[in-house]
Each structure stands twice: as C-alpha cells, then as structure tokens.
XYZ file of C-alpha atoms in Angstrom:
496
model
C 99.227 127.783 -58.176
C 101.252 130.349 -56.287
C 102.484 130.571 -52.730
C 103.155 134.002 -51.281
C 106.008 134.562 -48.840
C 106.593 137.727 -46.805
C 110.049 138.541 -48.171
C 111.146 141.109 -50.712
C 113.387 138.582 -52.448
C 110.799 135.855 -52.763
C 107.448 137.640 -52.864
C 105.732 135.177 -55.208
C 106.656 131.685 -56.300
C 105.055 129.189 -58.645
C 104.526 125.588 -57.557
C 104.010 122.747 -60.020
C 103.274 119.040 -60.112
C 104.240 116.363 -62.603
C 101.356 113.911 -63.101
C 102.236 110.594 -64.742
C 99.380 108.263 -65.690
C 99.144 105.132 -67.814
C 96.516 106.307 -70.307
C 97.813 105.821 -73.847
C 94.639 105.072 -75.872
C 96.804 103.626 -78.646
C 93.783 101.821 -80.109
C 92.027 105.140 -80.735
C 92.396 106.750 -84.180
C 94.735 109.692 -84.570
C 92.153 111.553 -86.677
C 89.703 113.948 -85.002
C 86.319 112.597 -83.980
C 84.633 115.235 -86.182
C 86.377 117.041 -89.011
C 86.761 120.742 -88.354
C 85.082 121.436 -91.705
C 82.019 119.448 -90.623
C 81.806 120.722 -87.041
C 78.470 122.470 -86.482
C 76.445 123.948 -83.657
C 74.582 120.636 -83.381
C 77.827 119.001 -82.223
C 78.342 121.647 -79.543
C 74.827 121.784 -78.102
C 73.154 118.946 -76.239
C 71.223 116.531 -78.474
C 68.445 114.121 -77.543
C 70.689 111.064 -77.229
C 73.121 112.894 -74.934
C 70.214 114.201 -72.883
C 69.016 110.622 -72.380
C 72.477 109.693 -71.047
C 72.306 112.484 -68.462
C 68.690 111.639 -67.658
C 69.553 107.979 -67.013
C 72.345 108.865 -64.599
C 70.334 111.554 -62.808
C 67.434 109.132 -62.301
C 69.972 106.781 -60.747
C 70.966 109.494 -58.250
C 67.310 110.020 -57.312
C 66.703 106.288 -56.868
C 69.807 105.892 -54.702
C 68.582 108.693 -52.428
C 65.086 107.182 -52.279
C 66.372 103.714 -51.395
C 68.496 105.174 -48.594
C 65.895 107.390 -46.915
C 62.478 105.922 -47.874
C 62.402 102.277 -46.716
C 58.834 101.535 -47.854
C 59.377 102.249 -51.542
C 60.299 98.633 -52.189
C 59.741 98.726 -55.940
C 62.742 101.043 -56.438
C 66.121 99.343 -56.749
C 69.656 100.674 -56.655
C 70.601 102.087 -60.031
C 73.097 100.501 -62.376
C 75.482 103.006 -63.977
C 76.246 102.886 -67.666
C 79.043 100.510 -68.587
C 82.412 102.135 -69.162
C 85.923 100.925 -69.883
C 87.769 103.358 -67.648
C 91.311 102.416 -66.652
C 91.798 102.575 -62.883
C 95.597 102.873 -62.853
C 97.071 105.018 -60.108
C 98.588 108.365 -61.085
C 102.118 109.169 -59.978
C 102.236 112.639 -58.406
C 105.690 114.249 -58.283
C 105.987 117.757 -56.760
C 108.378 120.002 -58.666
C 110.525 122.724 -57.201
C 109.087 126.195 -56.667
C 110.117 128.771 -59.242
C 110.875 132.407 -58.316
C 108.620 133.757 -61.061
C 105.533 135.935 -60.925
C 102.820 134.710 -63.288
C 101.319 138.223 -63.359
C 104.218 139.288 -65.599
C 104.492 138.058 -69.175
C 108.289 137.992 -69.091
C 108.092 135.580 -66.161
C 105.394 133.515 -67.907
C 107.759 132.987 -70.828
C 110.482 131.891 -68.385
C 108.035 129.431 -66.788
C 107.207 127.904 -70.171
C 110.888 127.748 -71.087
C 111.605 125.918 -67.810
C 108.799 123.451 -68.564
C 110.110 122.948 -72.102
C 113.638 122.253 -70.853
C 112.340 119.805 -68.231
C 110.224 117.954 -70.811
C 113.138 117.744 -73.241
C 115.298 116.228 -70.498
C 112.594 113.691 -69.608
C 112.092 112.642 -73.244
C 115.829 112.345 -73.813
C 116.440 110.234 -70.690
C 113.407 108.019 -71.399
C 114.149 107.626 -75.095
C 110.658 108.876 -75.945
C 109.487 110.360 -79.220
C 110.776 113.898 -79.659
C 107.336 114.995 -80.909
C 105.593 113.778 -77.744
C 103.335 116.483 -76.320
C 102.536 117.392 -72.733
C 99.659 119.406 -71.312
C 99.712 121.951 -68.514
C 96.826 123.085 -66.345
C 95.950 125.283 -63.421
C 93.176 127.694 -62.578
C 91.587 129.739 -65.345
C 93.748 132.817 -64.803
C 96.965 130.790 -64.917
C 95.917 129.018 -68.116
C 95.013 132.297 -69.792
C 98.314 133.939 -68.894
C 100.394 130.994 -70.057
C 98.359 130.756 -73.272
C 98.959 134.429 -74.001
C 102.649 133.928 -73.243
C 102.694 131.144 -75.857
C 101.346 133.622 -78.408
C 104.407 135.803 -77.848
C 106.537 132.954 -79.254
C 104.014 131.776 -81.864
C 105.989 133.027 -84.871
C 109.299 131.510 -83.790
C 110.919 129.150 -86.309
C 112.257 126.731 -83.689
C 109.441 124.426 -82.406
C 110.980 124.388 -78.939
C 111.166 128.162 -78.724
C 107.490 128.483 -79.656
C 106.541 125.765 -77.134
C 104.854 123.602 -79.767
C 105.066 120.500 -77.551
C 103.110 122.093 -74.686
C 99.325 122.027 -74.642
C 96.694 123.049 -72.117
C 93.654 121.436 -70.535
C 90.572 122.524 -68.611
C 90.597 121.945 -64.866
C 87.377 120.713 -63.300
C 87.799 121.584 -59.619
C 87.632 125.290 -60.399
C 84.802 124.662 -62.884
C 82.734 122.964 -60.175
C 83.527 125.775 -57.759
C 82.389 128.344 -60.322
C 79.164 126.419 -61.023
C 78.407 126.195 -57.296
C 79.062 129.897 -56.798
C 77.308 131.301 -59.883
C 74.496 128.929 -60.821
C 73.474 127.542 -57.413
C 74.302 130.135 -54.755
C 74.167 132.998 -57.252
C 70.555 132.210 -58.197
C 69.190 130.607 -55.011
C 70.777 132.868 -52.390
C 69.302 136.248 -51.446
C 72.057 138.436 -50.053
C 69.582 141.025 -48.817
C 65.986 140.820 -47.721
C 63.993 138.477 -45.549
C 65.470 135.151 -44.429
C 62.777 132.626 -45.366
C 62.346 129.028 -44.370
C 63.088 126.411 -47.015
C 65.625 128.235 -49.195
C 69.417 127.802 -48.846
C 69.981 131.042 -46.945
C 67.391 130.133 -44.326
C 68.901 126.667 -43.927
C 72.506 127.933 -43.903
C 71.844 130.399 -41.112
C 70.026 127.718 -39.150
C 72.874 125.243 -39.647
C 75.662 127.882 -39.360
C 77.100 127.272 -42.835
C 79.322 129.808 -44.608
C 78.009 130.779 -48.079
C 81.391 132.127 -49.276
C 82.488 129.492 -51.805
C 86.135 130.541 -52.036
C 86.433 130.341 -48.258
C 84.417 127.196 -47.467
C 83.972 125.220 -50.682
C 83.954 121.755 -49.093
C 81.386 122.716 -46.442
C 79.167 124.449 -49.013
C 79.433 121.485 -51.369
C 78.301 119.131 -48.601
C 75.469 121.495 -47.676
C 74.193 121.597 -51.271
C 74.323 117.804 -51.385
C 72.250 117.599 -48.190
C 69.828 120.262 -49.414
C 69.426 118.338 -52.676
C 68.787 115.060 -50.839
C 66.109 116.699 -48.693
C 64.410 118.133 -51.796
C 64.514 114.761 -53.570
C 62.913 113.058 -50.563
C 60.237 115.763 -50.296
C 59.461 115.520 -54.024
C 59.101 111.730 -53.819
C 56.918 111.923 -50.709
C 54.677 114.444 -52.449
C 54.482 112.311 -55.608
C 53.642 109.075 -53.775
C 51.316 110.685 -51.209
C 53.418 109.960 -48.122
C 53.096 111.928 -44.884
C 56.507 110.987 -43.495
C 59.601 108.977 -44.410
C 58.282 105.765 -42.848
C 54.838 106.032 -44.437
C 53.627 103.768 -47.263
C 52.896 105.150 -50.751
C 49.208 105.870 -51.379
C 49.179 107.066 -55.000
C 51.011 106.758 -58.332
C 51.919 103.141 -57.585
C 52.981 100.914 -60.501
C 51.124 97.621 -61.214
C 52.120 94.925 -58.734
C 50.471 91.863 -60.330
C 53.070 91.458 -63.090
C 56.575 90.140 -62.723
C 58.311 91.529 -65.795
C 58.351 94.734 -67.804
C 56.897 93.080 -70.911
C 53.756 92.025 -69.037
C 53.381 95.523 -67.606
C 53.683 97.058 -71.069
C 51.015 94.662 -72.396
C 48.783 95.640 -69.475
C 49.171 99.315 -70.307
C 48.151 98.768 -73.949
C 45.170 96.581 -72.996
C 44.019 99.092 -70.388
C 44.137 101.838 -72.990
C 41.948 99.814 -75.353
C 39.408 99.119 -72.584
C 39.214 102.780 -71.696
C 38.765 103.895 -75.310
C 36.263 101.287 -76.524
C 33.188 99.407 -75.274
C 32.886 95.816 -76.421
C 29.271 94.994 -77.617
C 28.027 91.527 -78.683
C 25.118 91.569 -81.193
C 22.281 88.991 -81.468
C 24.000 87.289 -84.377
C 27.113 86.745 -82.281
C 29.157 89.469 -83.928
C 31.374 91.533 -81.615
C 31.879 95.222 -82.284
C 33.864 97.929 -80.492
C 32.090 101.239 -79.932
C 34.358 104.236 -79.289
C 33.670 105.994 -76.041
C 32.654 109.617 -76.429
C 35.043 111.687 -74.374
C 33.882 115.143 -73.458
C 36.382 117.928 -73.833
C 37.939 118.839 -70.528
C 38.782 122.445 -69.890
C 41.157 123.462 -67.157
C 41.160 126.667 -65.223
C 44.343 128.627 -65.706
C 46.144 128.431 -62.379
C 48.224 131.231 -60.988
C 51.927 130.408 -60.842
C 53.456 128.962 -57.703
C 56.938 130.454 -57.490
C 57.828 128.412 -54.404
C 57.265 125.277 -56.479
C 59.256 126.769 -59.369
C 62.057 127.533 -56.901
C 62.024 123.905 -55.726
C 62.127 122.590 -59.310
C 65.038 124.896 -60.124
C 66.869 123.705 -56.996
C 66.406 120.091 -58.065
C 67.657 120.764 -61.588
C 70.887 122.560 -60.737
C 71.507 120.407 -57.663
C 71.238 117.149 -59.613
C 73.536 118.450 -62.340
C 76.123 119.472 -59.734
C 75.850 116.105 -57.956
C 76.240 114.260 -61.271
C 79.281 116.429 -62.038
C 80.907 115.470 -58.716
C 80.242 111.777 -59.382
C 81.821 111.994 -62.831
C 84.899 113.674 -61.350
C 85.374 110.529 -59.251
C 84.935 108.240 -62.262
C 85.555 110.381 -65.367
C 84.193 108.909 -68.584
C 84.695 111.150 -71.602
C 81.535 109.995 -73.401
C 79.445 111.017 -70.378
C 81.409 114.088 -69.332
C 81.250 115.994 -72.625
C 77.407 115.987 -72.768
C 77.324 117.211 -69.168
C 79.727 120.030 -70.040
C 77.355 121.086 -72.827
C 74.509 121.422 -70.327
C 76.689 123.253 -67.790
C 77.861 125.613 -70.534
C 74.265 126.639 -71.274
C 73.421 127.022 -67.584
C 76.497 129.141 -66.843
C 75.762 131.262 -69.899
C 72.176 131.673 -68.713
C 73.434 133.039 -65.414
C 75.597 135.722 -67.007
C 76.344 136.684 -70.593
C 79.848 137.749 -69.487
C 80.685 134.450 -67.774
C 84.137 133.125 -68.687
C 83.672 129.410 -68.124
C 81.109 128.937 -70.949
C 83.796 130.199 -73.337
C 86.312 127.880 -71.684
C 83.960 124.902 -72.113
C 83.223 125.871 -75.721
C 86.931 125.987 -76.519
C 87.446 122.606 -74.858
C 84.581 121.022 -76.818
C 85.989 122.275 -80.126
C 89.431 120.953 -79.193
C 88.060 117.591 -78.056
C 85.954 117.051 -81.158
C 87.890 118.616 -84.034
C 91.260 120.214 -83.195
C 92.930 117.175 -81.625
C 92.807 113.601 -82.827
C 90.628 111.219 -80.840
C 93.696 109.549 -79.314
C 95.183 112.850 -78.172
C 91.831 114.217 -76.966
C 91.320 111.154 -74.742
C 94.829 111.580 -73.335
C 94.263 115.276 -72.621
C 90.906 114.570 -70.984
C 92.346 111.920 -68.660
C 95.261 114.231 -67.830
C 92.751 116.462 -66.031
C 92.226 113.839 -63.306
C 94.431 112.103 -60.756
C 93.746 108.575 -59.520
C 95.018 108.316 -55.956
C 93.766 104.910 -54.799
C 93.956 102.386 -57.669
C 90.144 102.415 -57.739
C 87.719 103.045 -60.540
C 86.069 105.809 -58.518
C 89.265 107.044 -56.855
C 89.846 110.113 -59.036
C 90.039 113.783 -58.124
C 90.525 116.789 -60.437
C 94.177 117.575 -61.078
C 93.850 121.208 -60.021
C 92.561 120.095 -56.605
C 95.726 118.019 -56.131
C 97.683 121.107 -57.138
C 95.906 123.107 -54.424
C 96.991 120.495 -51.884
C 100.561 120.802 -53.142
C 100.457 124.587 -52.781
C 99.380 124.246 -49.146
C 102.191 121.787 -48.461
C 104.770 124.047 -50.107
C 103.545 127.001 -48.063
C 103.900 124.962 -44.884
C 107.519 124.029 -45.658
C 108.427 127.568 -46.712
C 106.815 128.991 -43.574
C 108.981 126.803 -41.343
C 112.163 128.014 -43.047
C 111.750 131.267 -41.091
C 114.565 133.710 -41.960
C 116.303 131.303 -44.339
C 113.974 132.113 -47.253
C 116.536 132.460 -50.014
C 115.804 131.560 -53.627
C 118.168 128.614 -53.795
C 117.129 127.284 -50.379
C 113.426 127.339 -51.227
C 114.052 125.688 -54.578
C 116.132 122.898 -53.011
C 113.667 122.326 -50.170
C 110.595 122.073 -52.383
C 112.381 119.873 -54.913
C 113.111 117.422 -52.071
C 109.415 116.908 -51.218
C 109.085 113.689 -53.305
C 112.044 112.174 -51.432
C 110.555 113.234 -48.094
C 107.282 111.501 -48.997
C 109.127 108.350 -50.075
C 111.222 108.179 -46.903
C 108.157 108.644 -44.691
C 106.234 105.976 -46.619
C 109.110 103.467 -46.400
C 109.481 104.135 -42.677
C 105.774 103.412 -42.109
C 106.128 100.140 -44.013
C 109.257 99.062 -42.126
C 107.857 99.709 -38.643
C 104.392 98.425 -39.542
C 102.486 101.626 -38.866
C 98.739 101.042 -38.678
C 96.364 103.755 -39.785
C 93.238 103.221 -37.740
C 89.882 104.523 -38.854
C 86.416 104.164 -37.400
C 83.351 104.162 -39.590
C 80.310 105.741 -38.003
C 77.008 103.957 -38.592
C 75.014 107.183 -38.421
C 76.434 109.931 -40.599
C 76.354 113.484 -39.278
C 74.938 114.743 -42.559
C 71.831 112.582 -42.041
C 70.869 114.830 -39.116
C 71.312 117.905 -41.296
C 69.093 116.396 -43.996
C 66.385 115.659 -41.410
C 66.486 119.283 -40.210
C 65.993 120.548 -43.773
C 63.222 118.006 -44.388
C 61.273 119.277 -41.370
C 61.144 122.748 -42.907
C 60.216 121.420 -46.343
C 57.387 119.343 -44.829
C 55.862 122.557 -43.472
C 56.194 124.370 -46.792
C 55.267 121.473 -49.149
C 57.166 123.083 -52.052
C 56.170 120.399 -54.591
C 52.425 120.789 -53.929
C 50.938 123.514 -56.136
C 49.504 126.467 -54.220
C 48.458 129.444 -56.314
C 50.204 132.759 -55.841
C 52.968 131.600 -53.502
C 56.447 133.060 -53.787
C 59.515 133.831 -51.750
C 59.905 137.516 -51.033
C 63.131 137.885 -53.031
C 62.479 135.178 -55.666
C 59.200 136.283 -57.242
C 60.523 135.895 -60.798
C 62.641 132.756 -60.523
C 62.247 130.425 -63.544
C 61.202 126.807 -63.249
C 64.259 125.779 -65.264
C 67.439 127.553 -66.306
C 67.595 125.929 -69.763
C-alpha cells in the first residue's frame, strides 16, 4: 500500500482507496451466528458437511476439465455450481489522496487512522448516516498488523472517535492466495537444489521458461499452476479410464449404459450385489432358496510405496484447492468460502508451524462466527471483494485493486519529476477520480470503440499439451513400486 519516491521530503507515502458497495444484508440478524460462549473447536475445523460442499465443487472443476480436453467421455456433463444468492452490484472505487506518512512508524500509523476517522465522520455527516456506522480497512498482512497495533495505543481512550471504535479490519484474499501458492504449492513441490526431473513443476518451469518467484511473477506462476493442474487431471482420468491418448475411448471403469436414470442404476447395483452374494436354487417341491456364496479370504501383498504417485496425488490436492479458491474469489459466497478457509488454514499450518496466515484465518473465523453479528460479518466479508463488471463472477480481491492503484499513483508521481512536493503530490493523487471520469465521458462522447479479438485456440492449451507429453511418459497415477523423485523421497500423499 505504499509508493516510494526518490526524494528526501517524500520518501514514503501511503495510498488508499474508498470502496463503496451495495451490500447491506438488512434481513440478516444482528446477533452472532454462534455465541462466543458456545464456540468450540468443532466450529473452527472442517466438518463432514462442509467437506462435502468443497468436494462437490472440486468434482465440478475436474468434470469441466474433462469435458474440455477429453471429447470421448460423453457420460460426463458440465457441472452445476451450488445455488447462491450473491448480489452482483458493481463496486464504486474512489482513489484517495496519498498521505505523507510512513506506516513503519507507530506515530504515523496513528495519524493515518486519525485521517481515516476524520474522513469517515465527514462522510457520515454529509450523508446523514448513523453516527455508529462502522467501516473496515484492509491491506496486506503487515499493514493490517501495524494499524491494529496502532489502534491498541488508543484502546483506553474515553472518546470513541479517539480510540477509533468505528474502524474495523478485514482479511485480504489476494495476498492469502499468493502466500498459499508460494508456501504450500511451490514450497512443497519445488526443489531449489538437486536434479531437475521430468514431470514436477521445476522441470516443467525450466522447459517452459517460467519464473518461480511468486512475488515477482505471481500472474504467470498462477497460470502455470492452473495448466499443470489441468494436465494432471487429464492424466489421472486417462489412467482411470484406461485411455492411451486424449482422443481414445474409455476401456475400463465405465458406468452402466443401459439405464436412463439414476434410480434405475441404483436398483441395478443392489440387484447385482444380491446376485454376486447368493445362488438361487429351486428344489423339487418348487421352493426357492438362496445359498450364500462362500468367498475365500483374499490376501494382498504389501506393495512398496510409489512416491511419484504420492507426489501426483499431493499436486492434485493442493492444485484443486487453489483453483477452487480462485473461482470463489470471482464469485465469493460466504457459506462456501469459510469452509475452504478452514482447509487452507490446516494446509498452511502443515507447511510451517510458524506460518502467520493460519493465525490470520483463525482470527477471521472467530470474528465471522462469534465476535460480529451475522449482518456485520456478511458486510465485512463482502467488503473484501470488488465487483468491477456488474457480473456475478466479476469480482476481484480488494487488495489486488489496491495494488493496481499503487501502480497508478507511482506512475503519476514519477511524471511529476522535480515537482515532488507534499502538497503537489496530495493534490495530484486526489484528482485521479476526476481524471478517470473525464476520460470515461470523453470516450462516450466521441464513441470510442474498444476492439478485442477472441482467439479460438488458447496459448495455454499448448502449454498443457507439453506437460501432458511428459506425464504420459512417467504415468504418475499408475502404481510402480519403489519409484520416487530424487529430492521428494518423503513427500506425503496428502497434506491434511
């Protein structure tokens, strides 16, 4: 949230955005969803019902990939997402002026909060809003921690305004996704040293010239993980259905094809079980009896572990969770997002006992369930996302929009050259909303057309095919005893 300028007067400045969205949730109760006295560990950890929600959505992601890349699996249909009542109203984004404060200093953090408090009081007074109306502030994790600690410095103040009682905080999901990608996916699946082996992300990245540094190339790495996940899903399905290539027909594990509905298939399964377990015998007197079939005990040889297969299963697990997380950021539904956060909390904690984001998620879950009323918790959750396109799936995390604003502010400050004075920078950045409005009105008046061409063949399809060629040689989902990657001999099959 800060833009650095090479001047002694203005070495660090803080940029902010005002996000205005039409999410009131007035029909929700003001009481917490779970009383703080009744909140238990069972409410914080993932339960069976919440797991089924995640499982349903993840299966949908797998089916969508299969339908796209495997044309001969005709019995799979595009998935239907769970019904949700999300409001697709567009969010108003208003850039605020840059402040000449350094968030690394607590005295400046208090000044930042005081500036926010004064701005909010002015807005409420001009709008005739309730004086007790609360606002939430966000940012990256370090910014939130510093501002929260600055609030504690004023916690004992008698005046509610001086102790910033009308300012809250929320978790930002762009930085959470970046941390998950860096720690859980690249941190566990990437070998910094050692042999570069075919089939794992490092081998594919070096072949496709991708940059594994998340902070430097997050978008490219995110797209690469999505392509790597798609290739693994396709390889797993081809292995399960006995297919040699993408255009082959399934040869095993096919469902019954002689029934038209699920009820008939379920009846067939029960009847087939009875036939397999009993032999029907008709006696001379016409009586029919069922004789149980003697089933000999089957013993299996203990197979040696296949760590390449475990590596592939781990890649599928964390990749699907990350892909589901990205989809929910586009269409955030609180009832689906909170269970996912519980799973991500466990996975991040499993990566490192000193990880900060599991604590951040835990604090958010407690606030969402028991500290805030259900109405306020829904408002705070929706405040973490910005709808840019009036669409149900047109949302992006609020901290990502803030990153865009920081880049724009840096660009304007850079072109001020030697005129980088405090007042000049503040006036210039505060005029950004008017600049956007003037440019938009000009485009409308002159009838500017924004032309775009949609490519039939996506470039990422070629990248997926390259990864699939390597996976076809390795066959990671076919068990082969004793296999392992050189630097991943102890990788678990699952992180949870």
